[in-house]
Amino acid sequence: MLKLGTVLCIASFVAIAYGFMISALFGTPEYANLVMVPLNTLLILSSGIYITLSSLWVGLAWIKTFSSFYYTFESLMILYWNFLDDIECGSDISCERLGPQALAQRGFDENNLNYNILALLMLALGMHVITLLAVIYRKNKSSTLYTRSTIFC
């Protein structure tokens, strides 16, 4: 239960960092929404929630490395399925009987939990650094404009 809370807490940190980054990079909510909708669609599609990762086109498979949805979803899947020893299946449905086999069928590795937590932390840190750089750039850009306008007055 502690690992589940840790994963969800770190995922919320990444979501906050993502929001900060998008708001710092784009000046208005309209531009931010214009970029976020296709970006979120790509990140969610490459996370394995809707599409099995093994069926994802190789040209798009690299996108999952930048997707917090992927790391969070895989971590939650590992925490749920890894400890199931007997999965009941219907008589007319073929399914995996063990949790680790179900993970492998979805394209996830049961040993990636610590890696996923570290990747989420690195994503949050990277997004905060991008936010800081964008804010510094905007501050310098606005102070330069202010200085120019006072010179010409």
mmCIF file with all atom_site columns, C-alpha atoms in Angstrom:
data_model
loop_
_atom_site.group_PDB
_atom_site.id
_atom_site.type_symbol
_atom_site.label_atom_id
_atom_site.label_alt_id
_atom_site.label_comp_id
_atom_site.label_asym_id
_atom_site.label_entity_id
_atom_site.label_seq_id
_atom_site.pdbx_PDB_ins_code
_atom_site.Cartn_x
_atom_site.Cartn_y
_atom_site.Cartn_z
_atom_site.occupancy
_atom_site.B_iso_or_equiv
_atom_site.pdbx_formal_charge
_atom_site.auth_seq_id
_atom_site.auth_comp_id
_atom_site.auth_asym_id
_atom_site.auth_atom_id
_atom_site.pdbx_PDB_model_num
ATOM 1   C CA . MET A 1 1   ? 0.000   0.000   0.000   1.00 0.00 ? 1   MET A CA 1
ATOM 2   C CA . LEU A 1 2   ? 2.918   2.340   0.696   1.00 0.00 ? 2   LEU A CA 1
ATOM 3   C CA . LYS A 1 3   ? 4.309   1.817   -2.814  1.00 0.00 ? 3   LYS A CA 1
ATOM 4   C CA . LEU A 1 4   ? 0.916   2.604   -4.332  1.00 0.00 ? 4   LEU A CA 1
ATOM 5   C CA . GLY A 1 5   ? 0.763   5.887   -2.426  1.00 0.00 ? 5   GLY A CA 1
ATOM 6   C CA . THR A 1 6   ? 4.337   6.682   -3.441  1.00 0.00 ? 6   THR A CA 1
ATOM 7   C CA . VAL A 1 7   ? 3.623   6.108   -7.132  1.00 0.00 ? 7   VAL A CA 1
ATOM 8   C CA . LEU A 1 8   ? 0.440   8.198   -7.037  1.00 0.00 ? 8   LEU A CA 1
ATOM 9   C CA . CYS A 1 9   ? 2.147   11.014  -5.109  1.00 0.00 ? 9   CYS A CA 1
ATOM 10  C CA . ILE A 1 10  ? 5.057   11.167  -7.542  1.00 0.00 ? 10  ILE A CA 1
ATOM 11  C CA . ALA A 1 11  ? 2.634   11.016  -10.486 1.00 0.00 ? 11  ALA A CA 1
ATOM 12  C CA . SER A 1 12  ? 0.827   14.046  -9.066  1.00 0.00 ? 12  SER A CA 1
ATOM 13  C CA . PHE A 1 13  ? 4.177   15.861  -8.765  1.00 0.00 ? 13  PHE A CA 1
ATOM 14  C CA . VAL A 1 14  ? 4.814   15.128  -12.440 1.00 0.00 ? 14  VAL A CA 1
ATOM 15  C CA . ALA A 1 15  ? 1.343   16.375  -13.381 1.00 0.00 ? 15  ALA A CA 1
ATOM 16  C CA . ILE A 1 16  ? 1.985   19.622  -11.493 1.00 0.00 ? 16  ILE A CA 1
ATOM 17  C CA . ALA A 1 17  ? 5.393   19.998  -13.155 1.00 0.00 ? 17  ALA A CA 1
ATOM 18  C CA . TYR A 1 18  ? 3.768   19.382  -16.558 1.00 0.00 ? 18  TYR A CA 1
ATOM 19  C CA . GLY A 1 19  ? 1.206   22.104  -15.890 1.00 0.00 ? 19  GLY A CA 1
ATOM 20  C CA . PHE A 1 20  ? 3.916   24.526  -14.762 1.00 0.00 ? 20  PHE A CA 1
ATOM 21  C CA . MET A 1 21  ? 6.000   23.752  -17.847 1.00 0.00 ? 21  MET A CA 1
ATOM 22  C CA . ILE A 1 22  ? 3.152   24.245  -20.306 1.00 0.00 ? 22  ILE A CA 1
ATOM 23  C CA . SER A 1 23  ? 2.037   27.482  -18.645 1.00 0.00 ? 23  SER A CA 1
ATOM 24  C CA . ALA A 1 24  ? 5.598   28.822  -18.640 1.00 0.00 ? 24  ALA A CA 1
ATOM 25  C CA . LEU A 1 25  ? 6.255   27.899  -22.270 1.00 0.00 ? 25  LEU A CA 1
ATOM 26  C CA . PHE A 1 26  ? 3.057   29.349  -23.719 1.00 0.00 ? 26  PHE A CA 1
ATOM 27  C CA . GLY A 1 27  ? 1.771   32.811  -23.011 1.00 0.00 ? 27  GLY A CA 1
ATOM 28  C CA . THR A 1 28  ? -1.963  32.273  -23.157 1.00 0.00 ? 28  THR A CA 1
ATOM 29  C CA . PRO A 1 29  ? -4.315  29.438  -22.196 1.00 0.00 ? 29  PRO A CA 1
ATOM 30  C CA . GLU A 1 30  ? -5.456  29.219  -25.811 1.00 0.00 ? 30  GLU A CA 1
ATOM 31  C CA . TYR A 1 31  ? -1.948  28.405  -27.052 1.00 0.00 ? 31  TYR A CA 1
ATOM 32  C CA . ALA A 1 32  ? -1.387  26.004  -24.168 1.00 0.00 ? 32  ALA A CA 1
ATOM 33  C CA . ASN A 1 33  ? -4.582  24.103  -24.991 1.00 0.00 ? 33  ASN A CA 1
ATOM 34  C CA . LEU A 1 34  ? -3.688  24.094  -28.659 1.00 0.00 ? 34  LEU A CA 1
ATOM 35  C CA . VAL A 1 35  ? -0.450  22.247  -27.851 1.00 0.00 ? 35  VAL A CA 1
ATOM 36  C CA . MET A 1 36  ? -1.610  20.124  -24.931 1.00 0.00 ? 36  MET A CA 1
ATOM 37  C CA . VAL A 1 37  ? -4.439  18.282  -26.696 1.00 0.00 ? 37  VAL A CA 1
ATOM 38  C CA . PRO A 1 38  ? -2.336  16.568  -29.402 1.00 0.00 ? 38  PRO A CA 1
ATOM 39  C CA . LEU A 1 39  ? 0.595   16.130  -27.005 1.00 0.00 ? 39  LEU A CA 1
ATOM 40  C CA . ASN A 1 40  ? -1.563  14.459  -24.355 1.00 0.00 ? 40  ASN A CA 1
ATOM 41  C CA . THR A 1 41  ? -3.158  12.269  -27.014 1.00 0.00 ? 41  THR A CA 1
ATOM 42  C CA . LEU A 1 42  ? 0.253   11.022  -28.160 1.00 0.00 ? 42  LEU A CA 1
ATOM 43  C CA . LEU A 1 43  ? 1.474   10.483  -24.599 1.00 0.00 ? 43  LEU A CA 1
ATOM 44  C CA . ILE A 1 44  ? -1.635  8.575   -23.560 1.00 0.00 ? 44  ILE A CA 1
ATOM 45  C CA . LEU A 1 45  ? -1.685  6.437   -26.702 1.00 0.00 ? 45  LEU A CA 1
ATOM 46  C CA . SER A 1 46  ? 1.954   5.470   -26.188 1.00 0.00 ? 46  SER A CA 1
ATOM 47  C CA . SER A 1 47  ? 1.431   4.589   -22.524 1.00 0.00 ? 47  SER A CA 1
ATOM 48  C CA . GLY A 1 48  ? -0.203  1.207   -23.013 1.00 0.00 ? 48  GLY A CA 1
ATOM 49  C CA . ILE A 1 49  ? -3.566  2.160   -21.547 1.00 0.00 ? 49  ILE A CA 1
ATOM 50  C CA . TYR A 1 50  ? -5.538  1.817   -24.785 1.00 0.00 ? 50  TYR A CA 1
ATOM 51  C CA . ILE A 1 51  ? -3.087  0.047   -27.081 1.00 0.00 ? 51  ILE A CA 1
ATOM 52  C CA . THR A 1 52  ? -0.878  -2.919  -26.231 1.00 0.00 ? 52  THR A CA 1
ATOM 53  C CA . LEU A 1 53  ? 2.711   -1.697  -26.408 1.00 0.00 ? 53  LEU A CA 1
ATOM 54  C CA . SER A 1 54  ? 3.843   -4.602  -28.558 1.00 0.00 ? 54  SER A CA 1
ATOM 55  C CA . SER A 1 55  ? 1.356   -3.532  -31.259 1.00 0.00 ? 55  SER A CA 1
ATOM 56  C CA . LEU A 1 56  ? 2.597   0.063   -31.252 1.00 0.00 ? 56  LEU A CA 1
ATOM 57  C CA . TRP A 1 57  ? 4.436   1.150   -34.394 1.00 0.00 ? 57  TRP A CA 1
ATOM 58  C CA . VAL A 1 58  ? 8.218   1.198   -33.849 1.00 0.00 ? 58  VAL A CA 1
ATOM 59  C CA . GLY A 1 59  ? 8.436   4.791   -35.096 1.00 0.00 ? 59  GLY A CA 1
ATOM 60  C CA . LEU A 1 60  ? 6.223   5.934   -32.206 1.00 0.00 ? 60  LEU A CA 1
ATOM 61  C CA . ALA A 1 61  ? 7.555   3.607   -29.510 1.00 0.00 ? 61  ALA A CA 1
ATOM 62  C CA . TRP A 1 62  ? 10.164  6.145   -28.340 1.00 0.00 ? 62  TRP A CA 1
ATOM 63  C CA . ILE A 1 63  ? 7.435   8.578   -27.257 1.00 0.00 ? 63  ILE A CA 1
ATOM 64  C CA . LYS A 1 64  ? 6.652   6.437   -24.205 1.00 0.00 ? 64  LYS A CA 1
ATOM 65  C CA . THR A 1 65  ? 10.006  7.416   -22.673 1.00 0.00 ? 65  THR A CA 1
ATOM 66  C CA . PHE A 1 66  ? 8.639   10.967  -22.214 1.00 0.00 ? 66  PHE A CA 1
ATOM 67  C CA . SER A 1 67  ? 5.198   9.862   -21.027 1.00 0.00 ? 67  SER A CA 1
ATOM 68  C CA . SER A 1 68  ? 4.392   10.082  -17.347 1.00 0.00 ? 68  SER A CA 1
ATOM 69  C CA . PHE A 1 69  ? 1.231   8.137   -18.206 1.00 0.00 ? 69  PHE A CA 1
ATOM 70  C CA . TYR A 1 70  ? 3.394   5.185   -19.280 1.00 0.00 ? 70  TYR A CA 1
ATOM 71  C CA . TYR A 1 71  ? 5.497   5.062   -16.111 1.00 0.00 ? 71  TYR A CA 1
ATOM 72  C CA . THR A 1 72  ? 2.496   5.562   -13.844 1.00 0.00 ? 72  THR A CA 1
ATOM 73  C CA . PHE A 1 73  ? 0.348   3.014   -15.654 1.00 0.00 ? 73  PHE A CA 1
ATOM 74  C CA . GLU A 1 74  ? 3.096   0.391   -15.729 1.00 0.00 ? 74  GLU A CA 1
ATOM 75  C CA . SER A 1 75  ? 3.819   0.931   -12.028 1.00 0.00 ? 75  SER A CA 1
ATOM 76  C CA . LEU A 1 76  ? 0.157   0.584   -11.106 1.00 0.00 ? 76  LEU A CA 1
ATOM 77  C CA . MET A 1 77  ? -0.138  -2.531  -13.272 1.00 0.00 ? 77  MET A CA 1
ATOM 78  C CA . ILE A 1 78  ? 2.925   -4.046  -11.588 1.00 0.00 ? 78  ILE A CA 1
ATOM 79  C CA . LEU A 1 79  ? 1.575   -3.285  -8.123  1.00 0.00 ? 79  LEU A CA 1
ATOM 80  C CA . TYR A 1 80  ? -1.785  -4.834  -8.977  1.00 0.00 ? 80  TYR A CA 1
ATOM 81  C CA . TRP A 1 81  ? -0.943  -7.856  -11.126 1.00 0.00 ? 81  TRP A CA 1
ATOM 82  C CA . ASN A 1 82  ? 2.394   -8.953  -9.696  1.00 0.00 ? 82  ASN A CA 1
ATOM 83  C CA . PHE A 1 83  ? 0.913   -10.482 -6.565  1.00 0.00 ? 83  PHE A CA 1
ATOM 84  C CA . LEU A 1 84  ? -1.997  -12.364 -8.120  1.00 0.00 ? 84  LEU A CA 1
ATOM 85  C CA . ASP A 1 85  ? -1.362  -16.085 -8.164  1.00 0.00 ? 85  ASP A CA 1
ATOM 86  C CA . ASP A 1 86  ? -4.629  -17.326 -9.589  1.00 0.00 ? 86  ASP A CA 1
ATOM 87  C CA . ILE A 1 87  ? -6.737  -15.389 -12.077 1.00 0.00 ? 87  ILE A CA 1
ATOM 88  C CA . GLU A 1 88  ? -10.168 -16.812 -12.740 1.00 0.00 ? 88  GLU A CA 1
ATOM 89  C CA . CYS A 1 89  ? -11.099 -16.955 -16.395 1.00 0.00 ? 89  CYS A CA 1
ATOM 90  C CA . GLY A 1 90  ? -14.400 -17.679 -18.047 1.00 0.00 ? 90  GLY A CA 1
ATOM 91  C CA . SER A 1 91  ? -14.817 -21.005 -19.796 1.00 0.00 ? 91  SER A CA 1
ATOM 92  C CA . ASP A 1 92  ? -14.964 -19.483 -23.271 1.00 0.00 ? 92  ASP A CA 1
ATOM 93  C CA . ILE A 1 93  ? -12.144 -16.964 -22.739 1.00 0.00 ? 93  ILE A CA 1
ATOM 94  C CA . SER A 1 94  ? -8.440  -17.752 -22.902 1.00 0.00 ? 94  SER A CA 1
ATOM 95  C CA . CYS A 1 95  ? -6.403  -15.722 -20.435 1.00 0.00 ? 95  CYS A CA 1
ATOM 96  C CA . GLU A 1 96  ? -3.236  -15.847 -18.403 1.00 0.00 ? 96  GLU A CA 1
ATOM 97  C CA . ARG A 1 97  ? -3.549  -17.537 -15.001 1.00 0.00 ? 97  ARG A CA 1
ATOM 98  C CA . LEU A 1 98  ? -0.694  -15.698 -13.227 1.00 0.00 ? 98  LEU A CA 1
ATOM 99  C CA . GLY A 1 99  ? -0.196  -11.970 -12.666 1.00 0.00 ? 99  GLY A CA 1
ATOM 100 C CA . PRO A 1 100 ? 3.365   -11.778 -14.084 1.00 0.00 ? 100 PRO A CA 1
ATOM 101 C CA . GLN A 1 101 ? 2.177   -13.560 -17.227 1.00 0.00 ? 101 GLN A CA 1
ATOM 102 C CA . ALA A 1 102 ? -0.635  -11.028 -17.598 1.00 0.00 ? 102 ALA A CA 1
ATOM 103 C CA . LEU A 1 103 ? 1.937   -8.225  -17.272 1.00 0.00 ? 103 LEU A CA 1
ATOM 104 C CA . ALA A 1 104 ? 4.137   -9.777  -19.946 1.00 0.00 ? 104 ALA A CA 1
ATOM 105 C CA . GLN A 1 105 ? 1.131   -10.160 -22.242 1.00 0.00 ? 105 GLN A CA 1
ATOM 106 C CA . ARG A 1 106 ? 0.510   -6.392  -21.969 1.00 0.00 ? 106 ARG A CA 1
ATOM 107 C CA . GLY A 1 107 ? 4.177   -5.640  -22.710 1.00 0.00 ? 107 GLY A CA 1
ATOM 108 C CA . PHE A 1 108 ? 5.220   -4.686  -19.171 1.00 0.00 ? 108 PHE A CA 1
ATOM 109 C CA . ASP A 1 109 ? 8.138   -5.975  -17.119 1.00 0.00 ? 109 ASP A CA 1
ATOM 110 C CA . GLU A 1 110 ? 7.513   -6.784  -13.456 1.00 0.00 ? 110 GLU A CA 1
ATOM 111 C CA . ASN A 1 111 ? 11.036  -5.649  -12.494 1.00 0.00 ? 111 ASN A CA 1
ATOM 112 C CA . ASN A 1 112 ? 10.549  -2.048  -13.683 1.00 0.00 ? 112 ASN A CA 1
ATOM 113 C CA . LEU A 1 113 ? 8.877   -0.613  -10.585 1.00 0.00 ? 113 LEU A CA 1
ATOM 114 C CA . ASN A 1 114 ? 11.931  1.147   -9.143  1.00 0.00 ? 114 ASN A CA 1
ATOM 115 C CA . TYR A 1 115 ? 12.993  2.273   -12.622 1.00 0.00 ? 115 TYR A CA 1
ATOM 116 C CA . ASN A 1 116 ? 9.537   3.752   -13.215 1.00 0.00 ? 116 ASN A CA 1
ATOM 117 C CA . ILE A 1 117 ? 9.620   5.671   -9.936  1.00 0.00 ? 117 ILE A CA 1
ATOM 118 C CA . LEU A 1 118 ? 13.053  7.053   -10.799 1.00 0.00 ? 118 LEU A CA 1
ATOM 119 C CA . ALA A 1 119 ? 11.880  7.934   -14.323 1.00 0.00 ? 119 ALA A CA 1
ATOM 120 C CA . LEU A 1 120 ? 8.871   9.809   -12.910 1.00 0.00 ? 120 LEU A CA 1
ATOM 121 C CA . LEU A 1 121 ? 11.152  11.766  -10.592 1.00 0.00 ? 121 LEU A CA 1
ATOM 122 C CA . MET A 1 122 ? 13.483  12.593  -13.475 1.00 0.00 ? 122 MET A CA 1
ATOM 123 C CA . LEU A 1 123 ? 10.534  13.713  -15.622 1.00 0.00 ? 123 LEU A CA 1
ATOM 124 C CA . ALA A 1 124 ? 9.353   16.005  -12.830 1.00 0.00 ? 124 ALA A CA 1
ATOM 125 C CA . LEU A 1 125 ? 12.836  17.421  -12.374 1.00 0.00 ? 125 LEU A CA 1
ATOM 126 C CA . GLY A 1 126 ? 13.315  17.926  -16.116 1.00 0.00 ? 126 GLY A CA 1
ATOM 127 C CA . MET A 1 127 ? 9.969   19.667  -16.459 1.00 0.00 ? 127 MET A CA 1
ATOM 128 C CA . HIS A 1 128 ? 10.784  21.976  -13.545 1.00 0.00 ? 128 HIS A CA 1
ATOM 129 C CA . VAL A 1 129 ? 14.135  22.856  -15.136 1.00 0.00 ? 129 VAL A CA 1
ATOM 130 C CA . ILE A 1 130 ? 12.386  23.645  -18.429 1.00 0.00 ? 130 ILE A CA 1
ATOM 131 C CA . THR A 1 131 ? 9.894   25.764  -16.478 1.00 0.00 ? 131 THR A CA 1
ATOM 132 C CA . LEU A 1 132 ? 12.699  27.674  -14.785 1.00 0.00 ? 132 LEU A CA 1
ATOM 133 C CA . LEU A 1 133 ? 14.466  28.310  -18.096 1.00 0.00 ? 133 LEU A CA 1
ATOM 134 C CA . ALA A 1 134 ? 11.217  29.460  -19.731 1.00 0.00 ? 134 ALA A CA 1
ATOM 135 C CA . VAL A 1 135 ? 10.471  31.857  -16.866 1.00 0.00 ? 135 VAL A CA 1
ATOM 136 C CA . ILE A 1 136 ? 14.017  33.271  -16.986 1.00 0.00 ? 136 ILE A CA 1
ATOM 137 C CA . TYR A 1 137 ? 13.727  33.689  -20.765 1.00 0.00 ? 137 TYR A CA 1
ATOM 138 C CA . ARG A 1 138 ? 10.371  35.450  -20.481 1.00 0.00 ? 138 ARG A CA 1
ATOM 139 C CA . LYS A 1 139 ? 11.684  37.688  -17.697 1.00 0.00 ? 139 LYS A CA 1
ATOM 140 C CA . ASN A 1 140 ? 14.753  38.695  -19.706 1.00 0.00 ? 140 ASN A CA 1
ATOM 141 C CA . LYS A 1 141 ? 12.664  39.208  -22.828 1.00 0.00 ? 141 LYS A CA 1
ATOM 142 C CA . SER A 1 142 ? 10.154  41.440  -21.030 1.00 0.00 ? 142 SER A CA 1
ATOM 143 C CA . SER A 1 143 ? 12.849  43.464  -19.238 1.00 0.00 ? 143 SER A CA 1
ATOM 144 C CA . THR A 1 144 ? 14.629  44.012  -22.562 1.00 0.00 ? 144 THR A CA 1
ATOM 145 C CA . LEU A 1 145 ? 11.406  45.255  -24.134 1.00 0.00 ? 145 LEU A CA 1
ATOM 146 C CA . TYR A 1 146 ? 10.799  47.527  -21.165 1.00 0.00 ? 146 TYR A CA 1
ATOM 147 C CA . THR A 1 147 ? 14.306  48.966  -21.409 1.00 0.00 ? 147 THR A CA 1
ATOM 148 C CA . ARG A 1 148 ? 13.951  49.578  -25.157 1.00 0.00 ? 148 ARG A CA 1
ATOM 149 C CA . SER A 1 149 ? 10.642  51.349  -24.735 1.00 0.00 ? 149 SER A CA 1
ATOM 150 C CA . THR A 1 150 ? 12.069  53.714  -22.126 1.00 0.00 ? 150 THR A CA 1
ATOM 151 C CA . ILE A 1 151 ? 14.977  54.571  -24.406 1.00 0.00 ? 151 ILE A CA 1
ATOM 152 C CA . PHE A 1 152 ? 12.719  55.637  -27.266 1.00 0.00 ? 152 PHE A CA 1
ATOM 153 C CA . CYS A 1 153 ? 10.381  57.751  -25.124 1.00 0.00 ? 153 CYS A CA 1
#
